[in-house]
Coordinates of N, CA and C in Angstrom, one line a residue:
X1 N -15.2 13.9 25.3 CA -14.3 13.1 24.4 C -13.5 12.2 25.3
X2 N -13.3 11.0 24.8 CA -12.5 10.0 25.5 C -11.0 10.5 25.6
X3 N -10.4 10.3 26.7 CA -9.0 10.7 26.9 C -8.1 9.8 26.0
X4 N -7.0 10.3 25.6 CA -6.1 9.5 24.7 C -4.8 9.4 25.4
X5 N -4.1 8.3 25.1 CA -2.7 8.1 25.6 C -1.8 7.9 24.4
X6 N -0.7 8.5 24.5 CA 0.3 8.4 23.4 C 1.4 7.6 23.9
X7 N 1.7 6.5 23.3 CA 2.7 5.5 23.7 C 3.7 5.5 22.5
X8 N 4.9 6.0 22.8 CA 5.9 6.1 21.7 C 7.0 5.1 21.8
X9 N 7.2 4.4 20.7 CA 8.3 3.4 20.6 C 9.6 4.2 20.3
X10 N 10.6 3.9 21.1 CA 11.9 4.6 20.9 C 12.8 4.0 19.8
X11 N 12.5 2.8 19.5 CA 13.4 2.1 18.5 C 12.6 1.6 17.3
X12 N 13.1 1.9 16.1 CA 12.3 1.4 14.9 C 13.0 0.2 14.3
X13 N 12.2 -0.8 14.0 CA 12.7 -2.0 13.3 C 11.7 -2.3 12.2
X14 N 12.1 -1.9 11.0 CA 11.2 -2.0 9.9 C 10.9 -3.5 9.5
X15 N 11.8 -4.4 9.9 CA 11.6 -5.8 9.4 C 11.0 -6.7 10.5
X16 N 10.8 -6.2 11.7 CA 10.5 -7.1 12.8 C 9.3 -8.0 12.6
X17 N 8.2 -7.4 12.2 CA 7.0 -8.2 12.1 C 6.4 -8.2 10.7
X18 N 7.3 -8.4 9.7 CA 6.8 -8.3 8.3 C 5.6 -9.2 8.0
X19 N 5.7 -10.4 8.5 CA 4.6 -11.4 8.2 C 3.3 -10.9 8.9
X20 N 3.5 -10.4 10.1 CA 2.3 -9.8 10.9 C 1.7 -8.6 10.2
X21 N 2.6 -7.7 9.7 CA 2.1 -6.5 9.0 C 1.5 -6.8 7.7
X22 N 2.0 -7.8 7.0 CA 1.4 -8.0 5.6 C 0.0 -8.5 5.7
X23 N -0.5 -9.1 6.8 CA -1.8 -9.6 6.9 C -2.8 -8.6 7.6
X24 N -2.3 -7.5 8.0 CA -3.1 -6.5 8.7 C -3.4 -5.3 7.8
X25 N -4.6 -4.9 7.7 CA -5.0 -3.8 6.8 C -5.3 -2.6 7.8
X26 N -4.6 -1.5 7.6 CA -4.8 -0.3 8.4 C -5.8 0.6 7.8
X27 N -6.6 1.3 8.7 CA -7.5 2.3 8.2 C -6.6 3.4 7.5
X28 N -7.0 4.0 6.4 CA -6.2 5.0 5.7 C -6.1 6.3 6.5
X29 N -4.9 7.0 6.4 CA -4.8 8.3 7.0 C -5.1 9.3 5.8
X30 N -6.2 10.0 5.9 CA -6.7 10.8 4.8 C -6.2 12.2 4.8
X31 N -5.6 12.7 6.0 CA -5.0 14.0 6.0 C -3.6 13.9 6.7
X32 N -2.8 15.0 6.5 CA -1.5 15.0 7.2 C -1.6 15.1 8.7
X33 N -2.7 15.5 9.2 CA -2.9 15.6 10.6 C -3.5 14.3 11.3
X34 N -3.7 13.3 10.5 CA -4.4 12.1 11.0 C -3.3 11.2 11.6
X35 N -3.7 10.5 12.7 CA -2.8 9.5 13.3 C -3.7 8.3 13.6
X36 N -3.1 7.1 13.7 CA -3.8 5.9 14.1 C -3.6 5.8 15.6
X37 N -4.7 5.4 16.3 CA -4.7 5.2 17.8 C -5.3 3.8 18.1
X38 N -4.8 3.2 19.2 CA -5.3 1.9 19.6 C -6.0 2.1 21.0
X39 N -7.2 1.7 21.1 CA -7.9 1.8 22.3 C -7.7 0.5 23.1
X40 N -7.2 0.6 24.3 CA -7.0 -0.6 25.1 C -8.3 -0.9 25.8
X41 N -8.9 -2.0 25.5 CA -10.3 -2.4 26.1 C -10.1 -3.0 27.4
X42 N -11.2 -2.9 28.3 CA -11.1 -3.6 29.6 C -11.0 -5.1 29.5
X43 N -10.5 -5.7 30.6 CA -10.4 -7.1 30.6 C -9.6 -7.6 31.8
X44 N -9.9 -8.8 32.3 CA -9.3 -9.3 33.5 C -7.8 -9.7 33.2
X45 N -7.0 -9.9 34.2 CA -5.6 -10.2 34.1 C -5.4 -11.6 33.4
X46 N -6.4 -12.5 33.5 CA -6.3 -13.8 32.9 C -6.8 -13.8 31.4
X47 N -7.3 -12.7 30.9 CA -7.8 -12.6 29.6 C -6.8 -12.0 28.6
X48 N -6.9 -12.4 27.3 CA -6.0 -11.8 26.3 C -6.3 -10.2 26.2
X49 N -5.2 -9.5 25.8 CA -5.4 -8.1 25.6 C -6.2 -7.8 24.4
X50 N -7.2 -7.0 24.5 CA -8.1 -6.6 23.4 C -7.9 -5.2 23.1
X51 N -7.7 -4.8 21.8 CA -7.5 -3.5 21.4 C -8.3 -3.2 20.2
X52 N -8.6 -1.9 20.0 CA -9.4 -1.4 18.8 C -8.6 -0.3 18.1
X53 N -8.3 -0.5 16.8 CA -7.6 0.5 16.1 C -8.5 1.5 15.4
X54 N -8.2 2.8 15.5 CA -9.0 3.9 15.0 C -8.1 5.0 14.5
X55 N -8.7 5.9 13.8 CA -8.0 7.1 13.3 C -8.5 8.3 14.0
X56 N -7.6 9.2 14.4 CA -7.9 10.5 15.0 C -7.2 11.6 14.3
X57 N -7.8 12.8 14.3 CA -7.3 14.0 13.6 C -6.6 14.9 14.7
X58 N -5.4 15.2 14.5 CA -4.7 16.1 15.4 C -5.3 17.5 15.5
X59 N -6.0 17.9 14.4 CA -6.7 19.2 14.4 C -7.8 19.2 15.4
X60 N -8.3 18.1 15.8 CA -9.3 18.0 16.9 C -8.7 18.0 18.3
X61 N -7.4 18.2 18.4 CA -6.7 18.3 19.6 C -7.0 17.2 20.6
X62 N -6.7 16.0 20.2 CA -7.0 14.8 21.1 C -6.0 14.9 22.3
X63 N -6.4 14.6 23.4 CA -5.6 14.5 24.6 C -4.8 13.2 24.6
X64 N -3.5 13.3 25.0 CA -2.7 12.1 25.1 C -1.5 12.4 25.9
X65 N -0.9 11.3 26.3 CA 0.4 11.3 27.1 C 1.4 10.5 26.4
X66 N 2.7 10.6 26.7 CA 3.7 9.8 26.1 C 4.2 8.8 27.2
X67 N 4.3 7.6 26.8 CA 4.9 6.5 27.7 C 6.0 6.0 27.0
X68 N 7.2 6.2 27.5 CA 8.4 5.6 26.9 C 8.8 4.3 27.6
X69 N 9.3 3.4 26.9 CA 9.8 2.1 27.5 C 10.8 1.5 26.6
X70 N 11.5 0.5 27.1 CA 12.6 -0.2 26.3 C 11.9 -1.2 25.4
X71 N 12.2 -1.2 24.1 CA 11.7 -2.1 23.1 C 11.9 -3.5 23.6
X72 N 13.1 -3.9 24.0 CA 13.4 -5.3 24.4 C 13.7 -6.2 23.3
X73 N 13.6 -7.4 23.5 CA 13.9 -8.4 22.5 C 12.8 -8.5 21.4
X74 N 13.1 -8.2 20.2 CA 12.0 -8.2 19.2 C 11.7 -9.6 18.6
X75 N 12.5 -10.6 19.1 CA 12.2 -11.9 18.7 C 11.2 -12.6 19.5
X76 N 11.2 -12.3 20.8 CA 10.2 -12.9 21.8 C 9.0 -11.9 21.8
X77 N 7.9 -12.4 21.3 CA 6.7 -11.6 21.2 C 5.5 -12.3 21.9
X78 N 4.5 -11.5 22.1 CA 3.3 -11.9 22.7 C 2.2 -11.5 21.8
X79 N 1.0 -12.1 21.9 CA -0.1 -11.8 21.0 C -1.1 -10.9 21.7
X80 N -1.6 -9.9 21.0 CA -2.8 -9.2 21.4 C -3.9 -9.3 20.3
X81 N -5.1 -9.0 20.6 CA -6.1 -8.9 19.6 C -6.4 -7.5 19.2
X82 N -6.1 -7.2 17.9 CA -6.2 -5.8 17.4 C -7.4 -5.9 16.4
X83 N -8.5 -5.2 16.7 CA -9.7 -5.3 15.9 C -10.1 -6.7 15.7
X84 N -10.0 -7.5 16.7 CA -10.4 -8.9 16.8 C -9.6 -9.8 15.9
X85 N -8.4 -9.3 15.5 CA -7.4 -10.2 14.8 C -6.2 -10.3 15.6
X86 N -5.5 -11.5 15.6 CA -4.2 -11.6 16.3 C -3.2 -10.7 15.8
X87 N -2.4 -10.2 16.7 CA -1.3 -9.3 16.3 C -0.2 -9.4 17.3
X88 N 1.1 -9.6 16.8 CA 2.2 -9.8 17.7 C 2.9 -8.5 18.1
X89 N 3.2 -8.4 19.4 CA 3.9 -7.2 19.9 C 5.1 -7.7 20.7
X90 N 6.0 -6.8 21.0 CA 7.1 -7.2 21.9 C 6.6 -7.6 23.3
X91 N 7.3 -8.4 24.0 CA 7.0 -8.7 25.4 C 6.9 -7.5 26.2
X92 N 7.8 -6.5 26.0 CA 7.8 -5.3 26.9 C 6.5 -4.5 26.6
X93 N 6.1 -4.4 25.4 CA 4.8 -3.6 25.1 C 3.6 -4.4 25.7
X94 N 3.6 -5.7 25.5 CA 2.5 -6.5 26.1 C 2.5 -6.3 27.6
X95 N 3.6 -6.3 28.3 CA 3.7 -6.0 29.7 C 3.1 -4.6 30.1
X96 N 3.5 -3.6 29.3 CA 3.1 -2.3 29.6 C 1.6 -2.2 29.4
X97 N 1.0 -2.7 28.3 CA -0.4 -2.7 28.1 C -1.2 -3.4 29.2
X98 N -0.6 -4.6 29.6 CA -1.3 -5.3 30.7 C -1.4 -4.6 32.0
X99 N -0.3 -3.8 32.3 CA -0.3 -3.0 33.5 C -1.3 -1.8 33.4
X100 N -1.5 -1.3 32.2 CA -2.4 -0.1 32.0 C -3.9 -0.5 32.0
X101 N -4.2 -1.8 31.8 CA -5.6 -2.2 31.6 C -6.3 -2.5 32.9
X102 N -7.5 -2.1 33.0 CA -8.4 -2.4 34.1 C -9.4 -3.5 33.7
X103 N -9.9 -4.3 34.7 CA -10.8 -5.4 34.4 C -12.2 -4.9 34.0
X104 N -12.6 -3.7 34.6 CA -14.0 -3.3 34.5 C -14.2 -2.0 33.8
X105 N -13.2 -1.4 33.3 CA -13.4 -0.1 32.6 C -12.2 0.2 31.8
X106 N -12.4 1.2 30.8 CA -11.3 1.6 30.0 C -10.4 2.5 30.9
X107 N -9.1 2.4 30.7 CA -8.2 3.2 31.5 C -8.5 4.7 31.5
X108 N -8.1 5.4 32.5 CA -8.5 6.9 32.5 C -8.1 7.5 31.2
X109 N -6.9 7.1 30.7 CA -6.6 7.6 29.3 C -6.5 6.3 28.5
X110 N -7.5 6.1 27.6 CA -7.7 4.8 27.0 C -7.1 4.5 25.6
X111 N -6.6 5.5 25.0 CA -6.0 5.4 23.6 C -4.5 5.5 23.7
X112 N -3.9 4.6 22.9 CA -2.4 4.6 22.8 C -2.0 4.8 21.3
X113 N -0.8 5.4 21.1 CA -0.2 5.4 19.8 C 1.1 4.7 20.0
X114 N 1.4 3.7 19.2 CA 2.7 3.1 19.2 C 3.1 2.7 17.8
X115 N 4.3 3.0 17.5 CA 4.9 3.1 16.2 C 4.7 1.9 15.3
X116 N 5.1 0.7 15.8 CA 5.1 -0.5 14.9 C 3.7 -0.8 14.4
X117 N 2.7 -0.7 15.2 CA 1.4 -1.1 14.7 C 0.8 0.1 13.8
X118 N 1.2 1.3 14.1 CA 0.4 2.4 13.5 C 1.1 3.1 12.3
X119 N 2.4 3.0 12.2 CA 3.1 3.7 11.1 C 3.1 2.9 9.8
X120 N 3.2 1.7 9.9 CA 3.3 0.8 8.7 C 2.1 0.9 7.8

């Protein structure tokens, strides 16, 4: 099973990306133990960040780690591709994902959970 990474946002802003959220449709969480995960896909440093959104069940005991970071300025954002659709994230999250990505392979732990994209 592919390793998982758990990336937790420490600060919640329900209004930050309302326009962004309104145009993105999330896969449903069908059980209380389900969570949404984002797979960080390989890519060169000069390429846009590509991610894939999926659902995992905690009953399957997925492996993950927590990465805490400072939210930063929620006004200044960068764009990633989430399931081949543009999606805005904070500059700090973009920077963290950029540093975790490899050009030629999925990171050792390739799935992330982060609140803004996955809870809404």
